[in-house]
CSV table of C-alpha atoms and ligand atoms in Angstrom, one decimal:
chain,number,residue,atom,x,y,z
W,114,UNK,CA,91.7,117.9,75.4
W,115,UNK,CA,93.2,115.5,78.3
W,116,UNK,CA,95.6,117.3,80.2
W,117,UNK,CA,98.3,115.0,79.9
W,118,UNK,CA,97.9,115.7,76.0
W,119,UNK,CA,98.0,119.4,76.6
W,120,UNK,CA,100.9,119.3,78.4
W,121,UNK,CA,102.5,117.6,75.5
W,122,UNK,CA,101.6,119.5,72.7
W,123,UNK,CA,103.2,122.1,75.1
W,124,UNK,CA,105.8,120.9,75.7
W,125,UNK,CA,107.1,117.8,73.3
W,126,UNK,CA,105.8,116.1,70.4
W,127,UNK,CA,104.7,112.9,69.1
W,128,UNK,CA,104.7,110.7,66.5
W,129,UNK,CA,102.3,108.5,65.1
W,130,UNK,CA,101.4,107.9,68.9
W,131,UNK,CA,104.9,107.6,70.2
W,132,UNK,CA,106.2,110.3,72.1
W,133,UNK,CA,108.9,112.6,71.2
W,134,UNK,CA,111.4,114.5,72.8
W,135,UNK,CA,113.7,117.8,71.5
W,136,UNK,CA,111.6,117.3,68.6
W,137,UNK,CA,113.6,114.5,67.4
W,138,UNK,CA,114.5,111.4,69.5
W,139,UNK,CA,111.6,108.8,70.0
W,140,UNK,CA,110.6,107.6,73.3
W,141,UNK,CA,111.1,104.5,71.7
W,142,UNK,CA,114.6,104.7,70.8
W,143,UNK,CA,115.3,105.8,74.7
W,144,UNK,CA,113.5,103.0,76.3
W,145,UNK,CA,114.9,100.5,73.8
W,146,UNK,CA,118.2,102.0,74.8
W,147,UNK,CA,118.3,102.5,78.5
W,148,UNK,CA,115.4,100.4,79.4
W,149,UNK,CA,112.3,101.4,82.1
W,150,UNK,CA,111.5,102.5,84.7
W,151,UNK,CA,113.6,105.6,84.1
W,152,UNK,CA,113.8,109.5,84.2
W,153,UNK,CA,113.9,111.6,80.8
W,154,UNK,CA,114.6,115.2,80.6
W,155,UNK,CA,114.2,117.3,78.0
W,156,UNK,CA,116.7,120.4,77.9
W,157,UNK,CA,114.6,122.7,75.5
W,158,UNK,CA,112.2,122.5,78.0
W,159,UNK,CA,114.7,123.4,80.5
W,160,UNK,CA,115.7,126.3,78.3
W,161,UNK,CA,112.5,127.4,77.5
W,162,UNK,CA,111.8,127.6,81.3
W,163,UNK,CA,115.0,129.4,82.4
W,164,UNK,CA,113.9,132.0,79.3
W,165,UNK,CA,110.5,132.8,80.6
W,166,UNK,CA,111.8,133.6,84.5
W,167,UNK,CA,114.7,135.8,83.3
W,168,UNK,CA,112.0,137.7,80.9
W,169,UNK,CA,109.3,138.0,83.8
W,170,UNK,CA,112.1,139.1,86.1
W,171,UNK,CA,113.2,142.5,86.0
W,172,UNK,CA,116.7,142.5,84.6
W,173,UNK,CA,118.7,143.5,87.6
W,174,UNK,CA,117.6,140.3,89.2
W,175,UNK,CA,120.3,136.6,89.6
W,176,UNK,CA,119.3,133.5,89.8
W,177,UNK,CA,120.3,130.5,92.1
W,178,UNK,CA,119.1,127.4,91.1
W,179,UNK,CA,117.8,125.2,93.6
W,180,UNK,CA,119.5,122.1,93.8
W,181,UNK,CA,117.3,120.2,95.9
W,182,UNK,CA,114.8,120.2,93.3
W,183,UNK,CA,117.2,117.9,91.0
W,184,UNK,CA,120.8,117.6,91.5
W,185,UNK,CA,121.8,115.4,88.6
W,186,UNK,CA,125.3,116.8,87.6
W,187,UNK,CA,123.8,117.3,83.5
W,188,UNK,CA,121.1,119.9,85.1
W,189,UNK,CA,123.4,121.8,87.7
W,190,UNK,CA,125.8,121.9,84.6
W,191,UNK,CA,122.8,123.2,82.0
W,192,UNK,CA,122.2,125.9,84.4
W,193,UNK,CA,125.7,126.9,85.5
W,194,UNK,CA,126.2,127.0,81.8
W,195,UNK,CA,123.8,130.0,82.0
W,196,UNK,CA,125.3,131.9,84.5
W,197,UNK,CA,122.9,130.7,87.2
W,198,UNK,CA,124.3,130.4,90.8
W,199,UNK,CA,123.2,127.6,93.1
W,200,UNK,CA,121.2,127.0,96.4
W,201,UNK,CA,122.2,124.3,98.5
W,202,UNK,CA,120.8,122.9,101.4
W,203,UNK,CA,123.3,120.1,102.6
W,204,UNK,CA,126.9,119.2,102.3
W,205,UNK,CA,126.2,116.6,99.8
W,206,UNK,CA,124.4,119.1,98.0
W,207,UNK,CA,127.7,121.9,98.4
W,208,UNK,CA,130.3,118.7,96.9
W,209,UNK,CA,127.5,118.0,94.3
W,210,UNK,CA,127.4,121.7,93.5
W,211,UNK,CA,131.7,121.7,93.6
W,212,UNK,CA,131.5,118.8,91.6
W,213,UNK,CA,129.3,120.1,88.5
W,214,UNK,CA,131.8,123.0,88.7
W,215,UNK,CA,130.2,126.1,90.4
W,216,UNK,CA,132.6,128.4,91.9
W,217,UNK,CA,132.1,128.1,96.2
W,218,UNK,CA,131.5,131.8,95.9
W,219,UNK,CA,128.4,131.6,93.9
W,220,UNK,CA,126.8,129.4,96.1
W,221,UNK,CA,124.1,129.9,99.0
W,222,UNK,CA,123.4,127.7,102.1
W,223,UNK,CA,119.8,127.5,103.7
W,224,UNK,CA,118.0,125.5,105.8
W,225,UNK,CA,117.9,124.4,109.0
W,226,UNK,CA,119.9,122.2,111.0
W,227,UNK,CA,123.2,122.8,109.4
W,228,UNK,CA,125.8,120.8,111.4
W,229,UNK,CA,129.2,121.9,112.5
W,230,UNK,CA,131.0,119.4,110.2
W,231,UNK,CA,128.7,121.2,107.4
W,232,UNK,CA,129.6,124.6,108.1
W,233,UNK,CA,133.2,124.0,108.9
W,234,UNK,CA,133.4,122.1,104.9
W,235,UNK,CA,131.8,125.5,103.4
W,236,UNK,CA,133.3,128.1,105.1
W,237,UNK,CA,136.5,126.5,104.4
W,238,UNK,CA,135.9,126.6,100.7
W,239,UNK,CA,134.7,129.8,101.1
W,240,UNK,CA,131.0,129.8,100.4
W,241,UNK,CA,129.3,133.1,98.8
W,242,UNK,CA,126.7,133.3,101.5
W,243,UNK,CA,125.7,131.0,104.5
W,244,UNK,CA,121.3,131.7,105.2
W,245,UNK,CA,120.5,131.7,108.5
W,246,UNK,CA,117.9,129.6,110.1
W,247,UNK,CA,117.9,129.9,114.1
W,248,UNK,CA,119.7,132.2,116.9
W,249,UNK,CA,122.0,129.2,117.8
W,250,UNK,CA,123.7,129.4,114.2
W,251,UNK,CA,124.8,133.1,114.2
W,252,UNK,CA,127.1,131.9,117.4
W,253,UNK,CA,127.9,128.5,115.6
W,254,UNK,CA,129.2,130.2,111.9
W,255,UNK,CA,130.7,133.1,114.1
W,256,UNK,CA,132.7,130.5,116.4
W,257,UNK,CA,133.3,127.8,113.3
W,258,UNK,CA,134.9,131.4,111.2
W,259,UNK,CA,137.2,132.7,114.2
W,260,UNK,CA,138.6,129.3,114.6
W,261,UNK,CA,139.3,128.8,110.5
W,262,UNK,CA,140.3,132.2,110.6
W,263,UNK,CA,138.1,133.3,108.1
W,264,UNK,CA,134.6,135.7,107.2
W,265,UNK,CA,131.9,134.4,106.9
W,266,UNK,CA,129.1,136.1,104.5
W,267,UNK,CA,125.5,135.7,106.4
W,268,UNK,CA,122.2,136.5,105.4
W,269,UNK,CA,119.0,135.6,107.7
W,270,UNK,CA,116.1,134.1,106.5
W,271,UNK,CA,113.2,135.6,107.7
W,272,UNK,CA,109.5,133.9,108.6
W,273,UNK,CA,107.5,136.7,107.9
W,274,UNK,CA,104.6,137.6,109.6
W,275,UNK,CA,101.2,136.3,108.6
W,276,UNK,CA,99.8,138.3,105.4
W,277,UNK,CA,101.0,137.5,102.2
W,278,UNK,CA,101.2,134.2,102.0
W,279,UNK,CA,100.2,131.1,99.6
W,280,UNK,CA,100.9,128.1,97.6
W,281,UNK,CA,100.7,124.7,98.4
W,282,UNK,CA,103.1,124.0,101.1
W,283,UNK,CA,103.6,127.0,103.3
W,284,UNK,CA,107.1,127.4,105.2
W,285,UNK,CA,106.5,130.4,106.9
W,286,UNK,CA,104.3,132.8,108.3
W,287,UNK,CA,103.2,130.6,111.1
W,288,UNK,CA,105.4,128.6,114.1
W,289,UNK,CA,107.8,127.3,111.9
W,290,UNK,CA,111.4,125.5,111.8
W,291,UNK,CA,112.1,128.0,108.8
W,292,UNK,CA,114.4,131.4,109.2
W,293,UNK,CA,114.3,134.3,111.8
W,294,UNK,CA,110.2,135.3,113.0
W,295,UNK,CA,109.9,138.8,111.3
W,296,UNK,CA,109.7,140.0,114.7
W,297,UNK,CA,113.5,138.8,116.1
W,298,UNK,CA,114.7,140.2,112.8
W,299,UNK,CA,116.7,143.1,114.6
W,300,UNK,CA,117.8,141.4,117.3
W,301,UNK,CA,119.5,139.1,114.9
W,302,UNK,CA,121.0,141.8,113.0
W,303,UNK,CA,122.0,143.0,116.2
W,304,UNK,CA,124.3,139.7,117.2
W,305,UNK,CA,125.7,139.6,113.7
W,306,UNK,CA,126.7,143.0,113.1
W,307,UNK,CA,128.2,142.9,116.5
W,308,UNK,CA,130.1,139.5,115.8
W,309,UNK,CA,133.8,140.7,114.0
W,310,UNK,CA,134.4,137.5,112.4
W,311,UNK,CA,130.4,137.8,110.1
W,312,UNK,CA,129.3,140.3,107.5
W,313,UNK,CA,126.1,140.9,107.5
W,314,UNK,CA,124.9,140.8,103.6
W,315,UNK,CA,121.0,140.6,103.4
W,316,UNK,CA,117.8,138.6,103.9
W,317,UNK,CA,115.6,136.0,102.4
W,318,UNK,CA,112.3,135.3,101.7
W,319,UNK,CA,110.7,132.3,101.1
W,320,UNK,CA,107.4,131.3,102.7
W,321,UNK,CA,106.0,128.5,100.4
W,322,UNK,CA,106.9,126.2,97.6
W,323,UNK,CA,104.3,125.7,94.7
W,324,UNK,CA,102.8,129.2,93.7
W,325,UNK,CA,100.6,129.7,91.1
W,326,UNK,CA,99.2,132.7,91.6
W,327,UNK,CA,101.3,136.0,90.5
W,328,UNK,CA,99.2,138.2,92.9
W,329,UNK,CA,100.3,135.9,96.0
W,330,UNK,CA,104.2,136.3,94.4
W,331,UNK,CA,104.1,140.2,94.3
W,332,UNK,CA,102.8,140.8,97.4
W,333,UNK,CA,105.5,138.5,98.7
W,334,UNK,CA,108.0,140.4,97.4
W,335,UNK,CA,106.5,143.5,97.9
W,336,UNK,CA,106.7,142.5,101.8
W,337,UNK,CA,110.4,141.8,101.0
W,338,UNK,CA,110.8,145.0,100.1
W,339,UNK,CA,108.9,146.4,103.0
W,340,UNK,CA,111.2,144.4,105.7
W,341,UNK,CA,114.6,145.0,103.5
W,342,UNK,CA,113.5,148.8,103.9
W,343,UNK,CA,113.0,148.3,107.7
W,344,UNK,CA,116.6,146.8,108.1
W,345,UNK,CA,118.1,149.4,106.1
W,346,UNK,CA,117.1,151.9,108.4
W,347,UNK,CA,117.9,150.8,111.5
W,348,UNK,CA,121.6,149.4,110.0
W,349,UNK,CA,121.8,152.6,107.6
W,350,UNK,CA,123.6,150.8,104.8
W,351,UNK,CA,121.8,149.0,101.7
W,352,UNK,CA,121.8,145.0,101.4
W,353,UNK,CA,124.0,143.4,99.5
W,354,UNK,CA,120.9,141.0,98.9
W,355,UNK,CA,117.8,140.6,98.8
W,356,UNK,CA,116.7,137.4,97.8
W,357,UNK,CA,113.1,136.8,97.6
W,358,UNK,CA,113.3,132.2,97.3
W,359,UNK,CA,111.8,130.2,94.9
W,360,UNK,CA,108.2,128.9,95.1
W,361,UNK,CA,107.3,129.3,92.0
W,362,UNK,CA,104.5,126.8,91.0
W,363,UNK,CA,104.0,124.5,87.6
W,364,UNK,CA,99.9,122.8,86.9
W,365,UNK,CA,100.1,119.4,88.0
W,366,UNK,CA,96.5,118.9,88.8
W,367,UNK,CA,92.2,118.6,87.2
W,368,UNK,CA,92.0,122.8,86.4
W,369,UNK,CA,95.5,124.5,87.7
W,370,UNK,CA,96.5,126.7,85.5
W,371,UNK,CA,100.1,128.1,84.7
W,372,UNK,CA,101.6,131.0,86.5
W,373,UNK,CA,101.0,134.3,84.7
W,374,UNK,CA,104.3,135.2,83.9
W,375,UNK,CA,102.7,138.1,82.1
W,376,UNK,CA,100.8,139.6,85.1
W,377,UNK,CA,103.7,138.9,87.7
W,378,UNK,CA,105.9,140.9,85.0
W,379,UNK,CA,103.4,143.8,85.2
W,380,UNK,CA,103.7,143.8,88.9
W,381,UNK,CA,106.8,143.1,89.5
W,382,UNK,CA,107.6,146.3,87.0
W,383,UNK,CA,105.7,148.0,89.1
W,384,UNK,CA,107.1,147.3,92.3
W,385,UNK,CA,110.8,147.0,91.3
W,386,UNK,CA,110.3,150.8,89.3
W,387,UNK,CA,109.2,152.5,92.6
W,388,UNK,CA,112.3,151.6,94.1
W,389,UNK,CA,115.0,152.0,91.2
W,390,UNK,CA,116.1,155.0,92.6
W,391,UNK,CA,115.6,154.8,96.1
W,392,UNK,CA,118.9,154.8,97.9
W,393,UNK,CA,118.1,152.1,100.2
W,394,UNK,CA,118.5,149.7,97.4
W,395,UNK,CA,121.6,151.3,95.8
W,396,UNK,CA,123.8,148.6,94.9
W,397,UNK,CA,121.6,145.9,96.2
W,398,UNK,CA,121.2,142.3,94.4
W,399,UNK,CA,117.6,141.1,94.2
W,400,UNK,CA,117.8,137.6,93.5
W,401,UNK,CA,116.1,134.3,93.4
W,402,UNK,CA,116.7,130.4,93.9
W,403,UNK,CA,113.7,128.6,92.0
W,404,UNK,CA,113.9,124.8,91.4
W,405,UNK,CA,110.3,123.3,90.8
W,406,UNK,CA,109.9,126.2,88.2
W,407,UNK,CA,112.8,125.2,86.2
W,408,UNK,CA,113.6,121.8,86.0
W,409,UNK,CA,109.7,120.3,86.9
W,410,UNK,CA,108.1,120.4,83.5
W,411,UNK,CA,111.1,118.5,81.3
W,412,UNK,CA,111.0,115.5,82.8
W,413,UNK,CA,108.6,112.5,82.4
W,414,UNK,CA,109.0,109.6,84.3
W,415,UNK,CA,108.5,106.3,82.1
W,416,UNK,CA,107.2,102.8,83.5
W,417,UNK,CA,106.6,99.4,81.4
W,418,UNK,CA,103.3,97.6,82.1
W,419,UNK,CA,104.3,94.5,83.6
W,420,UNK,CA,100.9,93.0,84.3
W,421,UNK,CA,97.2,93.9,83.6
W,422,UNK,CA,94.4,92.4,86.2
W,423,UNK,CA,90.4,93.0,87.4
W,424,UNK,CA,90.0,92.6,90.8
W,425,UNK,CA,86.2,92.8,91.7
W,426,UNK,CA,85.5,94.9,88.9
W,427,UNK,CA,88.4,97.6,89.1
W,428,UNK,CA,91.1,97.3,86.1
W,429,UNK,CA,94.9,97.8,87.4
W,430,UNK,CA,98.0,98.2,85.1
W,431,UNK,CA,101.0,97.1,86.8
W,432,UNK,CA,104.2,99.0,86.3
W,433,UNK,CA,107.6,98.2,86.6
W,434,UNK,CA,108.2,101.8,88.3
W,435,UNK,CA,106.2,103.5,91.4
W,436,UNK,CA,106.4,105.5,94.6
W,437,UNK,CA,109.8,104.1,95.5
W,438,UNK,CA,111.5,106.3,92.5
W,439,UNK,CA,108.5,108.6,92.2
W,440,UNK,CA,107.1,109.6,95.8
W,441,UNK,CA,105.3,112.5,94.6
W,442,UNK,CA,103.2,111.0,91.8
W,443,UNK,CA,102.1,108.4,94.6
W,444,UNK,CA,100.9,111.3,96.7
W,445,UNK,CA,103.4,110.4,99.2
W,446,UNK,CA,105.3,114.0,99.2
W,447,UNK,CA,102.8,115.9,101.1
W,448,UNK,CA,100.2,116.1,99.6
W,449,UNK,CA,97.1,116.5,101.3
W,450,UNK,CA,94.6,115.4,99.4
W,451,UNK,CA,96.2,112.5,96.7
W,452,UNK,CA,95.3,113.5,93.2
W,453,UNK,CA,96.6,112.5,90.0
W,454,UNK,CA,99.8,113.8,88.4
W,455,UNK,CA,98.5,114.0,84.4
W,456,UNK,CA,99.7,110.3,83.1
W,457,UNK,CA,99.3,109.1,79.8
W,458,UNK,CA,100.3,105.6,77.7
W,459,UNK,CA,102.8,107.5,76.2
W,460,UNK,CA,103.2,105.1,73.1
W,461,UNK,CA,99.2,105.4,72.5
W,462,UNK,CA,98.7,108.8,72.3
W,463,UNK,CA,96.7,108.8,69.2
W,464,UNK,CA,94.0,106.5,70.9
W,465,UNK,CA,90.9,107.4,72.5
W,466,UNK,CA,90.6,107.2,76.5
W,467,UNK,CA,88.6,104.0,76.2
W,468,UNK,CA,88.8,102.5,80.1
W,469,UNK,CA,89.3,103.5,83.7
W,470,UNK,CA,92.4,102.0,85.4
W,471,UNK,CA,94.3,102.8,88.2
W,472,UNK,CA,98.2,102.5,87.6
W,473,UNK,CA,100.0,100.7,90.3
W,474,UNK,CA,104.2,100.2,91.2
W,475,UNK,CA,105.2,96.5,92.4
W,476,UNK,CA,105.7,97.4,95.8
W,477,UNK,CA,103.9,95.5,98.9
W,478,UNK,CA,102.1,98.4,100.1
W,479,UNK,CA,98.6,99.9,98.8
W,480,UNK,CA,100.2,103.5,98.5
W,481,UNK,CA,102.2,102.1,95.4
W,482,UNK,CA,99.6,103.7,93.2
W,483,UNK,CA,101.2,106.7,90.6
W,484,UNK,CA,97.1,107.4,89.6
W,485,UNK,CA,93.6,106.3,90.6
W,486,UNK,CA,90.7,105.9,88.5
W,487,UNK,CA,92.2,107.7,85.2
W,488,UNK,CA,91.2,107.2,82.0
W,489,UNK,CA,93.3,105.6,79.5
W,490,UNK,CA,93.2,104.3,76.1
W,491,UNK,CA,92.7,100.4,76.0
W,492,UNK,CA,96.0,99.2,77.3
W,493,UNK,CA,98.2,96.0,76.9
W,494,UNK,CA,101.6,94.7,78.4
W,495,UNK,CA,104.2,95.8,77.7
W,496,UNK,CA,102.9,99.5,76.7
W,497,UNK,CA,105.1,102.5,78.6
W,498,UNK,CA,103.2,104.8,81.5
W,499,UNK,CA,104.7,108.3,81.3
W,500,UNK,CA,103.9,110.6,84.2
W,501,UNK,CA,104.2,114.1,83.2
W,502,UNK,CA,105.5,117.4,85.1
W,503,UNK,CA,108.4,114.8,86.7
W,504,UNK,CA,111.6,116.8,86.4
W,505,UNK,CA,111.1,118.1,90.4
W,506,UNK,CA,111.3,116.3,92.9
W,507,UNK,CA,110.7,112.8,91.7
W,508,UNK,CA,113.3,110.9,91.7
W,509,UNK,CA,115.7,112.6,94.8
W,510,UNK,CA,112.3,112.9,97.0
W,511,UNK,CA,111.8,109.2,96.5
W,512,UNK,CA,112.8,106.4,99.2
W,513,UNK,CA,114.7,104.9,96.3
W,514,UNK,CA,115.6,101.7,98.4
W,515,UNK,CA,112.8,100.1,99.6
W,516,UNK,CA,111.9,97.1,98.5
W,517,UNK,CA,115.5,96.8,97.0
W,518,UNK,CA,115.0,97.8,93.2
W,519,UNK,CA,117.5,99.2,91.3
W,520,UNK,CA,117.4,103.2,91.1
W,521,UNK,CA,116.4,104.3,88.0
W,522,UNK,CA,118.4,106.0,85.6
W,523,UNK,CA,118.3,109.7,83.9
W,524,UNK,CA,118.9,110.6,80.4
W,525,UNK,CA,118.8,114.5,79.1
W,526,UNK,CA,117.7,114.7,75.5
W,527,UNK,CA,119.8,117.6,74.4
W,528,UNK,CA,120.8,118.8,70.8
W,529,UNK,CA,118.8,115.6,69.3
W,530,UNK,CA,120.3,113.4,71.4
W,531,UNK,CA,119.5,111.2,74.4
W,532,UNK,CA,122.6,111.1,76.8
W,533,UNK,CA,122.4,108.5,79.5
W,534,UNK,CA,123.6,111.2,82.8
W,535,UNK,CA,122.9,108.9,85.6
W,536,UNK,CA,123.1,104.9,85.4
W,537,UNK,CA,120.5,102.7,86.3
W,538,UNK,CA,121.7,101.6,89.8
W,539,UNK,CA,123.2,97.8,90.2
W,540,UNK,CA,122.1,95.1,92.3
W,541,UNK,CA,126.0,95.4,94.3
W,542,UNK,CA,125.5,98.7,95.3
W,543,UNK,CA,122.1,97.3,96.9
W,544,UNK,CA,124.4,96.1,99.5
W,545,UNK,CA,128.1,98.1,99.2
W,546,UNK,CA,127.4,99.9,102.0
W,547,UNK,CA,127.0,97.0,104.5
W,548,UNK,CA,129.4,96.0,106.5
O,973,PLP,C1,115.4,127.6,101.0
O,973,PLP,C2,114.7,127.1,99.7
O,973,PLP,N1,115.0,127.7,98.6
O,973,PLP,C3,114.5,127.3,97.4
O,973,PLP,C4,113.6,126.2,97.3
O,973,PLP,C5,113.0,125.8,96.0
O,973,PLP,O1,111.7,125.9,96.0
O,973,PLP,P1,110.8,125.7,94.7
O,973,PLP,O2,111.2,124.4,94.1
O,973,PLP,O3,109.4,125.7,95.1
O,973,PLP,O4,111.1,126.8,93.7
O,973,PLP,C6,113.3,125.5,98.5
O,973,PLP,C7,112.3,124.4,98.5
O,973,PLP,O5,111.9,123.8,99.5
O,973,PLP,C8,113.8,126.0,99.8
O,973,PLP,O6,113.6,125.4,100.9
């Protein structure tokens, strides 16, 4: 079976060809409704995500979802509405995380490059913990809290050293912009522990995005462990946390498989059981702050073929969306090597793969492609593109304004019904920012 198709029968339905999301509302019915190109999400996909990390978790873990990956209000809300906390990574993401209605004090902030207007806005709302990326911002959040007059909660980041490591875009382990290098770690602890106005409240882990292979995942944590242990000994009190990042992978590509959420339950079991009773942990909060995991199989970005042409023997459907609202699929979003995201006419899918097209946005630039060479059944205008595995950084890692098309909208199928939670953008505010 295609794995586009797979995916589906996964994931959503169809109906005589058509696709269907929550098992009830027809592509159809959306698109005739909100019109293409446009985002749809599908929230018992969401659900059944959030259900297999909390049963491959051990049960003393939280969960921070990470906004970044999609910060539409409906999905902050769908996951605050579970008790998840949230990650944040800018100030737009800490008012967009306010503004979905998540208590300041169950939010994190990583990341470098915080500014001082940034840190000022969340310590003043009193933000649960503040990650930190570089020597220069343990003096910065310690001068920013004196002069407010307030404590600031600080955990470091750490770039661990070399072993360990994986998945498709690594953050640490090497030189890196990214957290503390495992071997300033006490140093750090040093300054912070010595600065009245910070508490020192635990570290963080996260050395890649994209993991797909559970043994990569435990040893990770496992070397989380090992460092936590480290720093408990020199500062001979427990963490408060111990947060161990996202990174957790989904297939997008030819033969990736899922995660095995059964295997990483087996070893994390196994790790987390060797230290339920060890009283360097006592009290401690293991936690993590996934994004791509959650949100990046329920959504499927849909485009309208606008125009079908040969040139010199190659077939191309023209789309009405492209890498301007879907970087990613374009291969745009580092990616080394451009492959296809699985794409499928998702109003044919009862028709064989008869012909080999590559799908193309209407931008001016040849890197406006969303797949190469991928086999489709016979296709006419006017029939929809979907581009699976979408819900993750699509549309917020897009350059959404070039070439001046309007964004695209997002609507959540939840409870049988497709909810419109972000407009299509309008041609004034192409320009209500100039001045
Ligand atoms: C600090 C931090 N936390 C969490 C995430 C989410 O990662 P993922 O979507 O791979 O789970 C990222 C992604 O870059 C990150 O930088």
């Amino acid at each position: 079976m295609p794995e586009a198709h797979a995916l589906i029968s996964r994931h959503f339905q169809a109906d005589s060809g058509v696709l269907v999301f929550g098992e009830q509302v027809s592509l159809d019915a959306i698109v005739a409704k909100y019109g293409t190109p446009l985002f749809i999400y599908d929230a018992r996909v969401l659900d059944r995500k959030y259900a297999s990390l909390r049963q491959t978790l051990p049960s003393n873990f939280s969960i921070s979802y990470s906004v970044k990956a999609n910060p539409s209000q409906a999905i902050l809300k769908h996951f605050l509405e579970k008790g998840c906390g949230l990650e944040i990574a800018s100030s737009g993401e800490f008012l967009q995380a306010l503004q979905a209605g998540c208590a300041p004090e169950s939010i994190l902030f990583a990341g470098p490059g915080k500014t001082e207007a940034e840190l000022e806005l969340v310590l003043a709302k009193g933000i649960g913990e503040i990650h930190i990326e570089s020597a220069l911002e343990v003096e910065r959040i310690a001068m920013i809290s004196q002069r407010l007059g307030v404590m600031a909660n600080v955990a470091i980041r750490v770039n661990p050293t070399g072993e360990a490591l994986g998945g498709a875009m690594r953050m640490g382990g090497q030189s890196t912009p990214f957290g503390i290098d495992e071997e300033e770690l006490e140093a750090i602890v040093d300054r912070i522990c010595s600065h009245p106005a910070l508490t020192f409240r635990g570290l963080h882990l996260f050395s890649g995005t994209q993991i797909l292979d559970y043994v990569v995942l435990v040893s990770q944590y496992r070397k989380g462990v090992d460092i936590a242990r480290r720093i408990v000994k020199k500062t001979g009190n427990p963490l408060h946390t111990l947060d161990f990042g996202g990174g957790w992978g989904i297939p997008y590509f030819g033969k990736e498989e899922e995660l095995d959420t059964q295997q990483l339950t087996v070893g994390l079991d196994e790790l987390f059981s060797e230290i339920r009773d060890d009283p360097d942990f006592t009290g401690t909060q293991f936690m993590v702050e996934p994004g791509r995991y959650l949100v990046g199989e329920a959504g499927v970005y849909v485009s309208q073929i606008i125009d079908i042409k040969v040139s010199r023997g190659k077939k191309f459907l023209i789309v009405d969306g492209g890498m301007h609202q879907h970087l990613a699929a374009s291969g745009n979003f580092g990616q080394v090597i451009k492959k296809n995201f699985p794409v499928c006419l998702v109003n044919k899918l009862d028709e064989p793969m008869e012909e080999t097209v590559d799908v193309v946005g209407p931008l001016c630039t040849p890197l406006d492609v969303l797949a190469r060479g991928i086999q489709l059944p016979v296709a006419t205008v006017g029939d929809f593109v979907g581009v699976l595995q979408s819900g993750a950084y699509g549309r917020t890692a897009s350059p959404l304004h070039f070439l001046s098309h309007r964004s695209p909208p997002e609507v959540l199928v939840k409870e049988g019904e497709a909810k419109l939670v972000r407009r299509r953008g309008t041609y004034e505010d192409l320009t209500s920012d100039c001045v």
